[in-house]
Short mmCIF file of C-alpha atoms in Angstrom, two decimals:
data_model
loop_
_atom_site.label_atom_id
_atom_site.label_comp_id
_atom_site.label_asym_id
_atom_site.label_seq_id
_atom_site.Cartn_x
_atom_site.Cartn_y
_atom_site.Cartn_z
CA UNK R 1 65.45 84.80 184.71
CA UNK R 2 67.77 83.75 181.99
CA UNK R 3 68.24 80.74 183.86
CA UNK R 4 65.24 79.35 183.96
CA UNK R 5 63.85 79.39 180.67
CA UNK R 6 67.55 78.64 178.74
CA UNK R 7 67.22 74.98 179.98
CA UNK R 8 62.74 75.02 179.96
CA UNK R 9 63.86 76.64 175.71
CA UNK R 10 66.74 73.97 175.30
CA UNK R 11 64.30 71.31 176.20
CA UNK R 12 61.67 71.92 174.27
CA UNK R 13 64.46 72.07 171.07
CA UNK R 14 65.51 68.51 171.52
CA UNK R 15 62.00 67.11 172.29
CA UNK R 16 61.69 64.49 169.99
CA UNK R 17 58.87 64.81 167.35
CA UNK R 18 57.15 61.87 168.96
CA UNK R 19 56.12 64.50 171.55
CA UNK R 20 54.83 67.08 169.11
CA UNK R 21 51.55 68.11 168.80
CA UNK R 22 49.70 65.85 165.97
CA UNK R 23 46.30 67.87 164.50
CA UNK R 24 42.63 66.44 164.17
CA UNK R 25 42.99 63.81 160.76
CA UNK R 26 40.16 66.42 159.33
CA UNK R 27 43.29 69.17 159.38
CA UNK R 28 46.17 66.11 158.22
CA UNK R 29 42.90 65.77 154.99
CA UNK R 30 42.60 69.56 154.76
CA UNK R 31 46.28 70.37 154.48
CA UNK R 32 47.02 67.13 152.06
CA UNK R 33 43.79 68.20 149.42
CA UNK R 34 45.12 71.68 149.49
CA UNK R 35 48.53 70.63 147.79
CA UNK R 36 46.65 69.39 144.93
CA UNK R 37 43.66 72.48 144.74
CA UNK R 38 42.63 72.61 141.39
CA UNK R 39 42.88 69.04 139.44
CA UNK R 40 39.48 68.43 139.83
CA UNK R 41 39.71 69.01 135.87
CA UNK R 42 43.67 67.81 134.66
CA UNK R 43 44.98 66.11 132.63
CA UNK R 44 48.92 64.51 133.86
CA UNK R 45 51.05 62.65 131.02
CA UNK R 46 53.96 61.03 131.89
CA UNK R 47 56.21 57.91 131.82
CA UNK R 48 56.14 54.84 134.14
CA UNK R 49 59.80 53.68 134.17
CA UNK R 50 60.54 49.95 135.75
CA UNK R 51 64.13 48.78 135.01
CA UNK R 52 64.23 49.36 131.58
CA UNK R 53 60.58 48.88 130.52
CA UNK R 54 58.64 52.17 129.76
CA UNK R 55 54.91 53.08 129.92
CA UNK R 56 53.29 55.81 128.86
CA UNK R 57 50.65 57.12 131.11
CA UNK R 58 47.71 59.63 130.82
CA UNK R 59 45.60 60.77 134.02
CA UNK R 60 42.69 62.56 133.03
CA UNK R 61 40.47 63.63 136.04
CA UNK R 62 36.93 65.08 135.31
CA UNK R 63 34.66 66.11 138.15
CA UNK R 64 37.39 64.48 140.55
CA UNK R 65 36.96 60.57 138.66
CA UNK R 66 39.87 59.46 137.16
CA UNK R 67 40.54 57.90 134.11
CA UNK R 68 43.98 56.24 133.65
CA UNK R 69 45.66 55.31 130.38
CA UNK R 70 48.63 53.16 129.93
CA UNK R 71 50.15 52.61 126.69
CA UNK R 72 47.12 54.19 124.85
CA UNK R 73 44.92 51.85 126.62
CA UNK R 74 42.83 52.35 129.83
CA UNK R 75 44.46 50.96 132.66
CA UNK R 76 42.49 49.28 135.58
CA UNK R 77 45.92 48.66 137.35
CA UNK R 78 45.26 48.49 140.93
CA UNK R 79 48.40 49.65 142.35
CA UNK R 80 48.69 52.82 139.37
CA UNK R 81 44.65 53.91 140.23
CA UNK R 82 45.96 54.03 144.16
CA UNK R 83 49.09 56.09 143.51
CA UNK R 84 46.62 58.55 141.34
CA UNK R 85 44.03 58.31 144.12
CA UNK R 86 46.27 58.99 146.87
CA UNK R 87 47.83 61.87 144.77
CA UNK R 88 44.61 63.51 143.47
CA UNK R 89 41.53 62.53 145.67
CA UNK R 90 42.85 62.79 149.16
CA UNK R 91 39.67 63.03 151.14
CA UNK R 92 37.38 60.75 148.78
CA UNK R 93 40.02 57.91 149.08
CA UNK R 94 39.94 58.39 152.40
CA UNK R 95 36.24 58.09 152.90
CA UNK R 96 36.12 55.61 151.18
CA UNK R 97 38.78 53.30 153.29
CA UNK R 98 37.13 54.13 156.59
CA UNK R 99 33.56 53.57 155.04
CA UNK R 100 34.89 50.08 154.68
CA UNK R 101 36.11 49.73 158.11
CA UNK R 102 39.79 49.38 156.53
CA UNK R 103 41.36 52.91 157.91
CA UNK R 104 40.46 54.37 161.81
CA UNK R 105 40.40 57.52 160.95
CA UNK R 106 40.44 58.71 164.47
CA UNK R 107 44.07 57.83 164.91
CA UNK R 108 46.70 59.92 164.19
CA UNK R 109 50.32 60.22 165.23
CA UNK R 110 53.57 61.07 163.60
CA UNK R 111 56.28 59.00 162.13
CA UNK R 112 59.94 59.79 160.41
CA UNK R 113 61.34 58.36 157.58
CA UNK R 114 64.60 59.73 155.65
CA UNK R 115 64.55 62.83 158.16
CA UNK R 116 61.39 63.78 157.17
CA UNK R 117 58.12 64.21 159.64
CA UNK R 118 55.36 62.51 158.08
CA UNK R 119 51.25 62.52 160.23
CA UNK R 120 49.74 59.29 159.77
CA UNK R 121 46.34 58.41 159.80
CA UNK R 122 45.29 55.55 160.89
CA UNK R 123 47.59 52.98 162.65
CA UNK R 124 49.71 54.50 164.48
CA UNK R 125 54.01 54.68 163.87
CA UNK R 126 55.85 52.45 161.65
CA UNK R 127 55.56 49.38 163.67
CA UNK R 128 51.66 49.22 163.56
CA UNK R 129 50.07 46.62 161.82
CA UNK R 130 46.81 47.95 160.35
CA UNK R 131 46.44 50.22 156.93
CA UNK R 132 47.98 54.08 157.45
CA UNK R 133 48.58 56.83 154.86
CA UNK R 134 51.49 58.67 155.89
CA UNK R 135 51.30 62.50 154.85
CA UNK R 136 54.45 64.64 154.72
CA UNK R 137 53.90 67.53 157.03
CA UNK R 138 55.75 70.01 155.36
CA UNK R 139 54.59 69.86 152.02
CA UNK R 140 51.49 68.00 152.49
CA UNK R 141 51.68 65.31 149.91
CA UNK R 142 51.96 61.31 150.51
CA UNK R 143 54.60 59.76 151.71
CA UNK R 144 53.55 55.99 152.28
CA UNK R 145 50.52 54.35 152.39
CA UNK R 146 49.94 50.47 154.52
CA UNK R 147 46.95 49.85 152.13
CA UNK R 148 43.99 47.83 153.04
CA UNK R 149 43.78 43.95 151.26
CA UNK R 150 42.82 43.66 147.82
CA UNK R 151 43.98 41.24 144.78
CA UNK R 152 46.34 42.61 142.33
CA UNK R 153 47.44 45.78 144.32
CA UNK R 154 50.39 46.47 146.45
CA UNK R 155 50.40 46.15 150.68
CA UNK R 156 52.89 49.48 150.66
CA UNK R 157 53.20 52.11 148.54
CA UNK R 158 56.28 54.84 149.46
CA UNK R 159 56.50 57.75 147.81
CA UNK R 160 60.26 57.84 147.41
CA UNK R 161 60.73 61.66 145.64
CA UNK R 162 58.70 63.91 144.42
CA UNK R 163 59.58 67.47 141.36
CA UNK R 164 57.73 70.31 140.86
CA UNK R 165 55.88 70.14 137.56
CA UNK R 166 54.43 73.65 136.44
CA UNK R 167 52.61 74.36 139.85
CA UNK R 168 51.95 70.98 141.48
CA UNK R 169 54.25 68.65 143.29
CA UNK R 170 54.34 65.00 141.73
CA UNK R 171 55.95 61.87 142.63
CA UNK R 172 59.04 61.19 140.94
CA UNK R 173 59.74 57.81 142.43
CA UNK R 174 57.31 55.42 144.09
CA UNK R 175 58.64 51.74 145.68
CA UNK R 176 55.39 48.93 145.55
CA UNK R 177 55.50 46.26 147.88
CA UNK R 178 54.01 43.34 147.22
CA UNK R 179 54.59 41.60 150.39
CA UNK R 180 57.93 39.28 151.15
CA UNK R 181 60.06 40.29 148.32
CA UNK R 182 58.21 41.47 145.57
CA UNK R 183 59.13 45.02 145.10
CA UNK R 184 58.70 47.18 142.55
CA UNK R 185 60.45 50.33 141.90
CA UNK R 186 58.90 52.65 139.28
CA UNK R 187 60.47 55.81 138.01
CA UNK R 188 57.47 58.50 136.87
CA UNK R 189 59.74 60.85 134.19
CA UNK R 190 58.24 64.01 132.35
CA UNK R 191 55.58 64.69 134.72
CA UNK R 192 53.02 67.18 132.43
CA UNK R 193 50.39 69.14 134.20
CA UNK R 194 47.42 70.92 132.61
CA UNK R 195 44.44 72.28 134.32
CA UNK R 196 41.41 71.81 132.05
#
């Protein structure tokens, strides 16, 4: 008996996660809005850091809208409101990117980056050219995002690392690719979280 389940149990160990079960994108949305429960009312202060240029930033999100400051002043930076979208209004971002015919919602799959297992939603893999949001499937949070066209925002936006800030998980290093080789690499320091 041993026998034949050792190498049916051994099998199934090394199957590659290309072969692993991939849930409806409804569950992917689920799992990903649950990580951030409860900043339908926030406020999140923190620092931008780009080489050695520093901004100040202020989220506040009433009713689920968000309102970004930078440097005191609202910000209508369209690479900054995606990273805050992405983070804190999983399912309306979404709906709104397949409402547009930008995202196929019905296509999911898996991809790995950095050893970690990430769903993706839309396109499918790495290689696939077409906008996909990559979600991380163990804790649920972005992980890179192949962003529909628009002026003045990013193609790709990775979410390099993320820290635990009071109860929520927050990015701690996101890369912006603005096609060919304009990349930018911000640093978000002092991360503070409070539920209104």
């Amino acid at each position: 008996m041993i026998r034949i389940f050792l190498p049916l149990l051994l099998l199934l160990l090394a199957a590659s996660p290309a072969h692993a079960w991939v849930p409806p994108t409804e569950t992917i949305v689920e799992k990903w809005a649950a990580a951030y429960e409860g900043t339908d009312h926030a406020v999140i202060e923190g620092t931008w850091r780009q080489g050695a240029v520093a901004t100040p930033f202020r989220v506040d999100v009433q009713d689920g809208r968000i309102a970004l400051r930078e440097n005191g002043r609202p910000s209508t930076d369209a690479t900054s409101v995606t990273v805050w979208n992405l983070m804190l209004r999983p399912r309306s971002t979404l709906e709104a990117w397949v409402k547009l015919g930008a995202l196929d919602a019905a296509q999911t799959g898996l991809a790995r980056r950095d050893g970690r297992i990430a769903w993706t939603v839309g396109a499918k893999g790495e290689k696939q050219a077409g906008p996909q949001i990559w979600i991380d499937r163990q804790w649920h949070t972005p992980m890179r995002a192949v962003l529909p066209p628009a002026p003045g925002r990013a193609d790709v936006i990775e979410f390099l690392g993320y820290a635990q800030s009071e109860t929520r998980i927050f990015p701690t290093e996101v890369r912006a690719d603005f096609g060919g080789e304009n990349r930018r690499v911000y640093t978000i320091e002092a991360v503070r979280f409070e539920k209104r």
